[in-house]
Short mmCIF file of C-alpha atoms (C1' of nucleotides) in Angstrom, two decimals:
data_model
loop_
_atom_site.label_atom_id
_atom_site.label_comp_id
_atom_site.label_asym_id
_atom_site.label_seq_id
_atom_site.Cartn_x
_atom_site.Cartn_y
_atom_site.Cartn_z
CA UNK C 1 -99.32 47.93 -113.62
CA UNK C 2 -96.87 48.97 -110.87
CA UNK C 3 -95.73 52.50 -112.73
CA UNK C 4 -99.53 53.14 -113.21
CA UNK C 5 -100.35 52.28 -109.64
CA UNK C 6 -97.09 54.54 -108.64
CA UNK C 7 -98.62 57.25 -111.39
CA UNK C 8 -101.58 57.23 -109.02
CA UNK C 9 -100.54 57.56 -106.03
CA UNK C 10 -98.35 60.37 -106.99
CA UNK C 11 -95.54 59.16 -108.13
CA UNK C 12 -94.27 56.64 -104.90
CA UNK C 13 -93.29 53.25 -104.97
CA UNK C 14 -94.43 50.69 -102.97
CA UNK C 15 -92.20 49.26 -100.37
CA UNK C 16 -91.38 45.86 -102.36
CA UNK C 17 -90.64 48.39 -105.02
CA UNK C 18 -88.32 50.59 -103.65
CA UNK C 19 -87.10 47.59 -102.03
CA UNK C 20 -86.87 45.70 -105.98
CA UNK C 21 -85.17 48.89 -107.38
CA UNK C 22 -82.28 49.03 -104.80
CA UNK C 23 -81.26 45.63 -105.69
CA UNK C 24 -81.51 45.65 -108.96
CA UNK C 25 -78.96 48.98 -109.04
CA UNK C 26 -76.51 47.09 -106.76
CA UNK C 27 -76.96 43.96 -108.72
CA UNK C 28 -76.40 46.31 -112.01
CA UNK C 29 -73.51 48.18 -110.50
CA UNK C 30 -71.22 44.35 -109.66
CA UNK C 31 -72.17 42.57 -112.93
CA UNK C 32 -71.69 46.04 -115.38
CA UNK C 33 -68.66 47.05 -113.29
CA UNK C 34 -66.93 43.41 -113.69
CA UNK C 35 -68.11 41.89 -116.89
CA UNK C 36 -68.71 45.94 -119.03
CA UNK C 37 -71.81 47.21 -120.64
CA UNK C 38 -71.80 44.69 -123.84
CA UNK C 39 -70.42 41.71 -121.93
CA UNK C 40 -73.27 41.46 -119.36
CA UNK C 41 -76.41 39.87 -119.27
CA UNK C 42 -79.68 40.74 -118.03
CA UNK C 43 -79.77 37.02 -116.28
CA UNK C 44 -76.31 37.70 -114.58
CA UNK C 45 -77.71 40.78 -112.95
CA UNK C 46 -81.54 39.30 -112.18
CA UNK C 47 -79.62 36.33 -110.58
CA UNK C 48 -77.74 38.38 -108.56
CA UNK C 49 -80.68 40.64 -107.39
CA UNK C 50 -82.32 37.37 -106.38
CA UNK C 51 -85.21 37.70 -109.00
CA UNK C 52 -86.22 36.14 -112.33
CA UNK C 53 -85.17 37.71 -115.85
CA UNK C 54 -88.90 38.23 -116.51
CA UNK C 55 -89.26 39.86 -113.10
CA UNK C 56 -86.14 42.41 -113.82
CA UNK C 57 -87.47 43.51 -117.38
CA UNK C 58 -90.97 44.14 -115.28
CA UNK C 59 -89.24 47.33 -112.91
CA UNK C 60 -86.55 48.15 -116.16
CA UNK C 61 -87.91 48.74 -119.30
CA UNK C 62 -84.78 47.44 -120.75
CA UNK C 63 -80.80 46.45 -120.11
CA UNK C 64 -79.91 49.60 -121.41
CA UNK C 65 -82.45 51.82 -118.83
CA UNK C 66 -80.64 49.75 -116.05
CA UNK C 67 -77.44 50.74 -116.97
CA UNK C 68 -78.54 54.62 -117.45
CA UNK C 69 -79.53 54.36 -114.24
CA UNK C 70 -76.85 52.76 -112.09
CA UNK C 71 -74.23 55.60 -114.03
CA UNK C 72 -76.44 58.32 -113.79
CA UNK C 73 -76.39 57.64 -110.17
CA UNK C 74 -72.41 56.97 -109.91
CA UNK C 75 -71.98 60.48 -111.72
CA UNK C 76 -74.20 62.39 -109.20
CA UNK C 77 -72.50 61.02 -106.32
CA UNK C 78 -68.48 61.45 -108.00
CA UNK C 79 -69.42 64.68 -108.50
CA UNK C 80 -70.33 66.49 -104.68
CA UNK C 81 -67.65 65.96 -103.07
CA UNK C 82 -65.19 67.65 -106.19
CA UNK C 83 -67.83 70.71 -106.27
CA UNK C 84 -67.33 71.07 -102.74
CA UNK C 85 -63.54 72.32 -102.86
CA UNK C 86 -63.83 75.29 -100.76
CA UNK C 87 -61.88 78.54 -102.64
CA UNK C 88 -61.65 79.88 -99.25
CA UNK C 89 -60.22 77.18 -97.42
CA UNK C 90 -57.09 76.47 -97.04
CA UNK C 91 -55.63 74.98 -100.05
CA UNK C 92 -53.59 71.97 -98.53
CA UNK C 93 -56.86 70.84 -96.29
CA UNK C 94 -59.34 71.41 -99.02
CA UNK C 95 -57.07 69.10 -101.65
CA UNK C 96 -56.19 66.66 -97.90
CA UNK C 97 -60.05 66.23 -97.41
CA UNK C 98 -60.98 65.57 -101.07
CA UNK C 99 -58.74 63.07 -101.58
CA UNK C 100 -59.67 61.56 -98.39
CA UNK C 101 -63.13 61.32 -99.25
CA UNK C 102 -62.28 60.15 -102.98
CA UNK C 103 -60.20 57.00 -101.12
CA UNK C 104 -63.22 56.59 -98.96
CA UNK C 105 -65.77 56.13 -101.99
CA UNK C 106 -63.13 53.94 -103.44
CA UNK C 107 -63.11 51.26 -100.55
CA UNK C 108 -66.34 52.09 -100.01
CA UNK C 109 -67.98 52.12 -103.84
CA UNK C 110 -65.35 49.85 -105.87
CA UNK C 111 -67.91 49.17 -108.08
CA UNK C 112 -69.16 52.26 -108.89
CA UNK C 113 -65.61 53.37 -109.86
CA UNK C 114 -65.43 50.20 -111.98
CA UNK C 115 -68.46 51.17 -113.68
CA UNK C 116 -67.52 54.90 -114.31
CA UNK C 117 -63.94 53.52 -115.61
CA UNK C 118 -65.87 51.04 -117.74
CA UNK C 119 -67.58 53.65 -119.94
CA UNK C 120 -64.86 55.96 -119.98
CA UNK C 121 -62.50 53.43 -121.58
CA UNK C 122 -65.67 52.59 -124.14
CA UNK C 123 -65.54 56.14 -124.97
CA UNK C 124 -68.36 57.13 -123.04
CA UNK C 125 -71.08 56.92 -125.31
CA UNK C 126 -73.30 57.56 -122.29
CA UNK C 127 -71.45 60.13 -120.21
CA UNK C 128 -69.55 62.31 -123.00
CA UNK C 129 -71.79 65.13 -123.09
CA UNK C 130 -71.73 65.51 -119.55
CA UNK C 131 -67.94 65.20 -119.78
CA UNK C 132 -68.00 67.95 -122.53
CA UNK C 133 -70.10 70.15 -120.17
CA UNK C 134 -70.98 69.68 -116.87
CA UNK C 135 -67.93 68.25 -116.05
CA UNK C 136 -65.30 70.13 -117.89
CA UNK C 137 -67.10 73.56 -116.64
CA UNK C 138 -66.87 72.16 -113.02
CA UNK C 139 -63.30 71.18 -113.49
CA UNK C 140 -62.61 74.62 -115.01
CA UNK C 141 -63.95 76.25 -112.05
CA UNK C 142 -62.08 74.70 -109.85
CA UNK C 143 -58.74 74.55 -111.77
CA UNK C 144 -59.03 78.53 -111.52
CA UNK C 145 -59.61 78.25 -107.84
CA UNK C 146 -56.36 76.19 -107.94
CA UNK C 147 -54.45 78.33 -109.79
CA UNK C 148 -55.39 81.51 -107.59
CA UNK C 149 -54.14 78.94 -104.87
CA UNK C 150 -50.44 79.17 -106.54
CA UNK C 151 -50.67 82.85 -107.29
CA UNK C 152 -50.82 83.74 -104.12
CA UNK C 153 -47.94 81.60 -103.01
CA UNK C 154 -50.01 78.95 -101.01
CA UNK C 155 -48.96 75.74 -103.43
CA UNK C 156 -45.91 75.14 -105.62
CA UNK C 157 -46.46 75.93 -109.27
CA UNK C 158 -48.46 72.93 -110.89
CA UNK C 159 -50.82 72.57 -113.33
CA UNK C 160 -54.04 72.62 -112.18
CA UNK C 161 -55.41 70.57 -114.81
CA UNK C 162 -53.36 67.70 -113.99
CA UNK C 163 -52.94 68.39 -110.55
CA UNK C 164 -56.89 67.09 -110.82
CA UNK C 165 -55.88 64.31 -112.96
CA UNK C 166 -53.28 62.89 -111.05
CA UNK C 167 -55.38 63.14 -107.89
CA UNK C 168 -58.48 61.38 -109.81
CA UNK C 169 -55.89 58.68 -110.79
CA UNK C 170 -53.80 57.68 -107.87
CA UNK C 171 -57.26 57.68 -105.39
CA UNK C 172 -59.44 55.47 -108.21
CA UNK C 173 -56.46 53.38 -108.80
CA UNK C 174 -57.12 51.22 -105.36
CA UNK C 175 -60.87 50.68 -106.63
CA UNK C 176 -60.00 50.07 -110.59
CA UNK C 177 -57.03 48.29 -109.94
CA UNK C 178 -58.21 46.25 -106.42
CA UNK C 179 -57.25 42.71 -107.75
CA UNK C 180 -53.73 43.76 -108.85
CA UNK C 181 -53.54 45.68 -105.44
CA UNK C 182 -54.26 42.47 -103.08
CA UNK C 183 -52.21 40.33 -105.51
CA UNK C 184 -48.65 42.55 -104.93
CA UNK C 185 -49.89 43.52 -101.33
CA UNK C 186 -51.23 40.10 -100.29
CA UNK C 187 -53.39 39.60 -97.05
CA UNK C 188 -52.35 43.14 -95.84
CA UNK C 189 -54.29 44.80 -97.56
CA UNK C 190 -57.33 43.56 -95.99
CA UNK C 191 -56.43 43.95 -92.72
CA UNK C 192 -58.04 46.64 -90.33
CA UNK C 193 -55.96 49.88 -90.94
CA UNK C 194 -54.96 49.47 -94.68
CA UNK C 195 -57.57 52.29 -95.85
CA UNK C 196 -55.44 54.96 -93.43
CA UNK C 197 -51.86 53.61 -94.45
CA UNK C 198 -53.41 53.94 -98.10
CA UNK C 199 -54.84 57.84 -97.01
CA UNK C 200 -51.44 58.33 -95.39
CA UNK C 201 -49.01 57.40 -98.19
CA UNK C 202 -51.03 58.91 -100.75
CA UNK C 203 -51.40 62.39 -98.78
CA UNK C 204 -47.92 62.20 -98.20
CA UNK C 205 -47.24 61.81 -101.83
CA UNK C 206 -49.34 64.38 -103.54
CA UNK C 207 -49.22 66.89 -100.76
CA UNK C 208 -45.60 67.30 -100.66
CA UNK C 209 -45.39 67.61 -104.29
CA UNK C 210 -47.40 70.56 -104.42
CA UNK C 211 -46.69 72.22 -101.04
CA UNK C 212 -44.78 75.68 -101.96
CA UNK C 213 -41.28 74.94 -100.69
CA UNK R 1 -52.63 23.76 -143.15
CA UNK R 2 -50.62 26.60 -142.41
CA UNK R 3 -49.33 25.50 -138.80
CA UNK R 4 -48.08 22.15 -140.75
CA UNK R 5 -46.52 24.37 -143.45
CA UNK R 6 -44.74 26.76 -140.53
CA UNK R 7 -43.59 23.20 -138.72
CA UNK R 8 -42.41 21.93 -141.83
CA UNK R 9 -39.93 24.96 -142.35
CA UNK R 10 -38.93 25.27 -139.00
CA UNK R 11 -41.37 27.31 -137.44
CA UNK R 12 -41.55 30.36 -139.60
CA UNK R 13 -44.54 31.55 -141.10
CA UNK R 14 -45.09 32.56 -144.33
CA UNK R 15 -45.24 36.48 -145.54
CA UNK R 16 -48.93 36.61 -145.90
CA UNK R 17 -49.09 34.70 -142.37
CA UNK R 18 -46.93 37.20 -140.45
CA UNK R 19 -49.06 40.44 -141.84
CA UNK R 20 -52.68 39.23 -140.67
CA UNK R 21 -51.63 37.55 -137.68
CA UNK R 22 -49.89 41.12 -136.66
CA UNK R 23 -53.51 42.55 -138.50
CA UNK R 24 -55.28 40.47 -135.92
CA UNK R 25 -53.45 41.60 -133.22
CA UNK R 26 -53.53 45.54 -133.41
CA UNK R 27 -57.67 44.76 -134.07
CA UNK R 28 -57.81 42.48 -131.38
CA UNK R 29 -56.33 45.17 -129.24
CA UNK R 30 -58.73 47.97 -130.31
CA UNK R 31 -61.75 45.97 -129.66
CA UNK R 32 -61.05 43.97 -126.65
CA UNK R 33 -59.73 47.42 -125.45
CA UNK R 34 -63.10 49.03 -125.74
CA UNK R 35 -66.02 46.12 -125.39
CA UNK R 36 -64.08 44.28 -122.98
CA UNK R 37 -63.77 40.12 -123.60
CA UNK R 38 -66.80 39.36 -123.79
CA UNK R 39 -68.76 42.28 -124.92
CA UNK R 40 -65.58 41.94 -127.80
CA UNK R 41 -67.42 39.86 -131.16
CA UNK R 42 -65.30 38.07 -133.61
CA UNK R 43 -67.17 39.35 -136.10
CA UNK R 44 -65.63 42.69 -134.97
CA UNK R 45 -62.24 41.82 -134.43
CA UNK R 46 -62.47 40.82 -138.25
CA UNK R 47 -63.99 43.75 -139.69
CA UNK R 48 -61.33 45.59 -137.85
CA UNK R 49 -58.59 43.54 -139.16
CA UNK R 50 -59.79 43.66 -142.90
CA UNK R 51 -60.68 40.09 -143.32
CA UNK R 52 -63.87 37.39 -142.76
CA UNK R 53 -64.73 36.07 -139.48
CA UNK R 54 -63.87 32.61 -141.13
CA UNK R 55 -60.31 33.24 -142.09
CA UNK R 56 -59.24 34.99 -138.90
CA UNK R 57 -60.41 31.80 -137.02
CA UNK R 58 -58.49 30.28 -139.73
CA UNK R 59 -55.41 32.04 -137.94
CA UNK R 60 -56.06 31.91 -134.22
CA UNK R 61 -58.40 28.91 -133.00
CA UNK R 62 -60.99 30.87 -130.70
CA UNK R 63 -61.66 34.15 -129.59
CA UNK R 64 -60.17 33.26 -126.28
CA UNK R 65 -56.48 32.43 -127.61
CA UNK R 66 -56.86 35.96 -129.43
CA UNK R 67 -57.10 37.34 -126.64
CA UNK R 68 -54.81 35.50 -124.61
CA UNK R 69 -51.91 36.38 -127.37
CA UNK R 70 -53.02 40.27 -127.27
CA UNK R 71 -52.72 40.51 -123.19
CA UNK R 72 -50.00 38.28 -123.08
CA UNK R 73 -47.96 40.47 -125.45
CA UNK R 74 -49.26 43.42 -123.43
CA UNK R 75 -47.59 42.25 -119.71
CA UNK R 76 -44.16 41.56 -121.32
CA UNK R 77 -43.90 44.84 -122.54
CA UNK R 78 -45.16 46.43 -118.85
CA UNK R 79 -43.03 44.22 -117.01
CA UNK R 80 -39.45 45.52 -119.28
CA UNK R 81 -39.39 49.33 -118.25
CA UNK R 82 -40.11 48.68 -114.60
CA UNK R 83 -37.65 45.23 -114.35
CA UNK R 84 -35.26 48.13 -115.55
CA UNK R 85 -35.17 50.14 -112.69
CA UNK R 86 -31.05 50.74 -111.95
CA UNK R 87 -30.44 49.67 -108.03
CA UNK R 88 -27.28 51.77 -108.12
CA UNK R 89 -29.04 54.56 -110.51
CA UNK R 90 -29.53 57.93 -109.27
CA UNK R 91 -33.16 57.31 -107.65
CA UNK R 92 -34.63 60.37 -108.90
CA UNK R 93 -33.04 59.92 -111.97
CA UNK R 94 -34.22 56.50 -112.39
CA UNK R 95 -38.17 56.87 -111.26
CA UNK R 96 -37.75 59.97 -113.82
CA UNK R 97 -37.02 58.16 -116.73
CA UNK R 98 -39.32 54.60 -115.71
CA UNK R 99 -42.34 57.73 -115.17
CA UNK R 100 -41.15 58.99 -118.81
CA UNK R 101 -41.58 55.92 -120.28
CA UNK R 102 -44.81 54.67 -119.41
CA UNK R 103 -46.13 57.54 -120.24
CA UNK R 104 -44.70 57.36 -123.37
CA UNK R 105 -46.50 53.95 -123.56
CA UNK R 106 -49.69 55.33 -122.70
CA UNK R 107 -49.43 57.91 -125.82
CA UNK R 108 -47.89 55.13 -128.07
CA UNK R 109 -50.06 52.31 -127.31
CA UNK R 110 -53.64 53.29 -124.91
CA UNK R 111 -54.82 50.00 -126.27
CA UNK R 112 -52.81 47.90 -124.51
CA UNK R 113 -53.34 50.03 -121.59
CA UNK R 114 -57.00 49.74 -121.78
CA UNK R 115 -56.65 46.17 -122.38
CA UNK R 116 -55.33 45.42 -119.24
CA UNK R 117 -56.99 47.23 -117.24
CA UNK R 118 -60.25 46.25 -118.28
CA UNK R 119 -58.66 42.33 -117.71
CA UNK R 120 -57.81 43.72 -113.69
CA UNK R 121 -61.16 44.92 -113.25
CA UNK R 122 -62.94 42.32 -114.92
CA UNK R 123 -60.61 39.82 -111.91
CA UNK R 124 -57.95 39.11 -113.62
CA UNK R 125 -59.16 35.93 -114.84
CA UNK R 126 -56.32 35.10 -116.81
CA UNK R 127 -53.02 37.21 -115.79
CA UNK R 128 -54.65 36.74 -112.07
CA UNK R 129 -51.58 33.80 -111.53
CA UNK R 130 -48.70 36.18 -112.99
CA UNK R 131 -49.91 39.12 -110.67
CA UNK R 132 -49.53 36.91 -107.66
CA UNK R 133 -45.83 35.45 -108.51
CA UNK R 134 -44.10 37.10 -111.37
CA UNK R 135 -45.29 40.29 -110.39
CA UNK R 136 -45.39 39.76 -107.20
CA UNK R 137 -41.86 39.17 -106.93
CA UNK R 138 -40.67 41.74 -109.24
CA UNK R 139 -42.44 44.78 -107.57
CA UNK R 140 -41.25 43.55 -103.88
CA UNK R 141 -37.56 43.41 -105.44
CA UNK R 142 -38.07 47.27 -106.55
CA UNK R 143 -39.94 48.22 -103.12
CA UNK R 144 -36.65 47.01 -102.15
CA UNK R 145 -34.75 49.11 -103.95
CA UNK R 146 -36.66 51.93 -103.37
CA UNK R 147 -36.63 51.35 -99.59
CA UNK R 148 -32.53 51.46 -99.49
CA UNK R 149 -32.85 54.85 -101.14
CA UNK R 150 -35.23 55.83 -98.60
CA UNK R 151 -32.43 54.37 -95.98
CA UNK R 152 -29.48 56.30 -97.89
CA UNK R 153 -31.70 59.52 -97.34
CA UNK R 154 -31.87 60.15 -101.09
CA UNK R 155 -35.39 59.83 -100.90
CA UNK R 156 -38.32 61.04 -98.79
CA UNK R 157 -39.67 58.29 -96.14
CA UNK R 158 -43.33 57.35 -98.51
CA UNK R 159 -44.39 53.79 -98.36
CA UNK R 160 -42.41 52.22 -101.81
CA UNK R 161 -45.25 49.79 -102.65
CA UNK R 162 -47.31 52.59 -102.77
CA UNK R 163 -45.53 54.96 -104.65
CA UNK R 164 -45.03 52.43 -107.59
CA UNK R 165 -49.22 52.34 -107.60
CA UNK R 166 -48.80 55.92 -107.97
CA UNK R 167 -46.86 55.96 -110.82
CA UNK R 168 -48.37 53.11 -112.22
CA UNK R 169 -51.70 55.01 -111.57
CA UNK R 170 -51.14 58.29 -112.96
CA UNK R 171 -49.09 57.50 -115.73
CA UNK R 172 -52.07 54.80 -117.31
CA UNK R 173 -54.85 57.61 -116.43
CA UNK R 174 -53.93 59.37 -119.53
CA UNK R 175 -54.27 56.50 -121.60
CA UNK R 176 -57.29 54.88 -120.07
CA UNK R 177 -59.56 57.94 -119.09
CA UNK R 178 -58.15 59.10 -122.64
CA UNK R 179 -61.47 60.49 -123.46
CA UNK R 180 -61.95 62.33 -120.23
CA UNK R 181 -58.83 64.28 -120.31
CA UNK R 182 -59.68 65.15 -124.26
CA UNK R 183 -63.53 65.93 -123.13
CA UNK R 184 -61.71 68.28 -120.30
CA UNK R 185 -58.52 69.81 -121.80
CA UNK R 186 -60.48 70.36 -125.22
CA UNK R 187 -58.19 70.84 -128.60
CA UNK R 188 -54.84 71.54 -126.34
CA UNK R 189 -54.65 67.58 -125.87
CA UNK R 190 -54.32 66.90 -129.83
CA UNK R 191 -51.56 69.68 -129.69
CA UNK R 192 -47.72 68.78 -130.27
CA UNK R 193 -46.52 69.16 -127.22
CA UNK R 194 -48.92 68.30 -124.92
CA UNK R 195 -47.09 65.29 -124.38
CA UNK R 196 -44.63 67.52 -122.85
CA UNK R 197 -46.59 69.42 -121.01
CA UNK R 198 -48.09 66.06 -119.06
CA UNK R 199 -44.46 64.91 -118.34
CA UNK R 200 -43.60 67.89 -116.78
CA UNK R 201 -46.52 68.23 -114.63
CA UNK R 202 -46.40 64.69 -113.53
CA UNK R 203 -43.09 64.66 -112.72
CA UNK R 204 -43.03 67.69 -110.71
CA UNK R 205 -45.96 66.11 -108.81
CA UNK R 206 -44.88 63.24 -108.09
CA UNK R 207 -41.07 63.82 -107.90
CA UNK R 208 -41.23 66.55 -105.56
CA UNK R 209 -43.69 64.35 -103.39
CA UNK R 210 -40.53 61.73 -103.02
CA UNK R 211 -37.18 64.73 -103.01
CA UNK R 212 -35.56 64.44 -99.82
CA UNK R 213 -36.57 67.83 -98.08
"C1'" DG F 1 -95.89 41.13 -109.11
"C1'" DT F 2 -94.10 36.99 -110.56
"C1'" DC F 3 -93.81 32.94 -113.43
"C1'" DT F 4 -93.59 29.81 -117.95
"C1'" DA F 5 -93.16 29.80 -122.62
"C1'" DT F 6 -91.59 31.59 -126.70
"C1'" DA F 7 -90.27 34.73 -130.69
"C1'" DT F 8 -86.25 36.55 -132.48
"C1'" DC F 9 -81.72 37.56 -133.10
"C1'" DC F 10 -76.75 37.29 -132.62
"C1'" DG F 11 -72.25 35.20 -131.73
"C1'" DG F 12 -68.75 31.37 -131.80
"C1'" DA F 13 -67.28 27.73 -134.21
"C1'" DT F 14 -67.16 23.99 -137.93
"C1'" DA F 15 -67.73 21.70 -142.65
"C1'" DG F 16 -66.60 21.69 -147.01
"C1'" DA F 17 -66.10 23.93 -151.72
"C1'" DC F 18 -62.74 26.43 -154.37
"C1'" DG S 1 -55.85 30.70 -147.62
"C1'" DT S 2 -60.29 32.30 -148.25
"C1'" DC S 3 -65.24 31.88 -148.94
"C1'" DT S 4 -70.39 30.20 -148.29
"C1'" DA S 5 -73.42 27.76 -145.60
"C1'" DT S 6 -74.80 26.13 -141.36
"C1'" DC S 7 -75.28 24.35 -136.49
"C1'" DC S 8 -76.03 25.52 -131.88
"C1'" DG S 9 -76.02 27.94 -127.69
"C1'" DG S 10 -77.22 32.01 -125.46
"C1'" DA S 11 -79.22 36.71 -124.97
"C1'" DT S 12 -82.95 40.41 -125.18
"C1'" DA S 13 -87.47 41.11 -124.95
"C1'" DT S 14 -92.53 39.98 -125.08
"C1'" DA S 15 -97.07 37.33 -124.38
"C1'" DG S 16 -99.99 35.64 -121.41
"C1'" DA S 17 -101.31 32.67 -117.32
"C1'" DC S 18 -101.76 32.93 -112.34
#
DNA sequence: GTCTATATCCGGATAGAC
DNA sequence: GTCTATCCGGATATAGAC
């Protein structure tokens, strides 16, 4: 047994299982992401990892531990770069650079946004309590920091609550919505430079409507 | 046969007929909306819809056509709002009121708005054609539009294709990540009003993101 | 660690009675 | 128009050989 041989050796994986594991999450990640939690298979995702069915269930204990896993890990990594909006920075950088890096994970991570999306719209039967807490705590934190922002005269009045929403929105939208993104934008939008002409128009958009004028 | 009766008297379908087909169709659009197609079960749709699995097949032919009328319904009623954008309109008048009512749409009918989203991210398999020509077409005649106003100076210089994905974006967050914003906001989004209270904030966003400066 | 074979269940769709 | 019964394909998960 592989998780009794890890067990023993204090708790490391061998390299074909590390190895394994990684592909399996990407693998999870495209086929969960595209086809939703229900709709896909446990052959679907094995065929794409390059590996038997049988082979799969042997480093998952089950469909529903592999798809634990691949959103537990999308959560984590949404997450940082929100809880690292700097109070004391200056407002209009802080909200520039997180919405920079949120475009980035998009192009970068499509199907990790897909996947978060995905359960969302299910109703989250996974992720609501950490929406409840986690989440809504960090989001309160920061829409304080926010609205300390506008106090002091350094962004227009907005609500900070869907100041966060719309910025969530508008940088996920060119992951969720890809497909309907190339079809209106056509080859452009794979072409070298899209991602900054993306950055630039959305920055330009959001920024301006909540500079102080 | 109920199709031959309907052909017999012209098309129209009997009392009985028109009440579960439009049962089917608000079911079909909570379920698809939520499990995606093909985590969606007939058996489900049914249940839903108050009837056996055998009679609503009795009604549509496969689970596929079900869900080919629900999304199909679904685009016509995107496509009206935004086709309706006024060329000699105000500009910020006219994004106001298209931003008003899809967000209206989103509070009136987050089903459909789930639906096709989870139909873009799944690859459009079957709207894939009308994103790439009816679409298409329709969004480059308002980028158009948008771009004269931009010319005229009644609007700030932001890329137009991308400011209709912000709108669109934004305004379909609050019905798709419906369970977010409610894990987030807490009791204040069930409130009357708070429909009020997103408009504004949207709009200020977004419309003081575009206003000339 | 990986494979073949298989138990078990569920979902879509049809046949045919009423 | 609606129901019961049923066929068949496909999906999760397990047993056991190598």
């Amino acid at each position: 047994m592989a998780q009794a041989a890890a067990r023993r050796n204090g708790g490391k994986q061998s390299r074909i299982q590390t190895e394994n594991r990684a592909l399996i999450m990407q693998a999870a990640l495209d086929v969960f992401s595209t086809d939703g939690y229900r709709g896909a298979t446990v052959d679907r995702i094995a065929e794409r990892a390059g590996m038997s069915k049988t082979n799969l269930l042997y480093y998952y204990p089950s469909k529903e531990e592999i798809y634990r896993s691949a959103i537990e890990q999308t959560v984590e990594d949404w997450l940082d770069p929100f809880a690292a909006i700097d109070p004391d920075g200056d407002p209009i950088e802080e909200l520039r650079r997180y919405i920079t890096i949120k475009l980035e994970m998009s192009d970068r991570y499509p199907e990790a946004s897909r996947l978060f999306a995905n359960e969302i719209q299910r109703g989250a039967p996974l992720v609501g309590e950490f929406l409840q807490t986690r989440l809504k705590s960090l989001v309160d934190e920061k829409a304080a920091v926010i609205r300390s922002w506008i106090d002091e005269g350094k962004l227009a009045p907005v609500d900070p609550y869907h100041l966060v929403f719309t910025i969530w929105a508008t940088t996920q939208h060119y992951a969720d919505f890809e497909v309907q993104v190339q079809a209106i934008l056509g080859g452009q939008a794979k072409k070298p430079g899209f991602n900054e002409q993306v950055a630039h128009a959305v920055l330009s958009i959001l920024l301006n409507g909540i500079r102080p004028r």
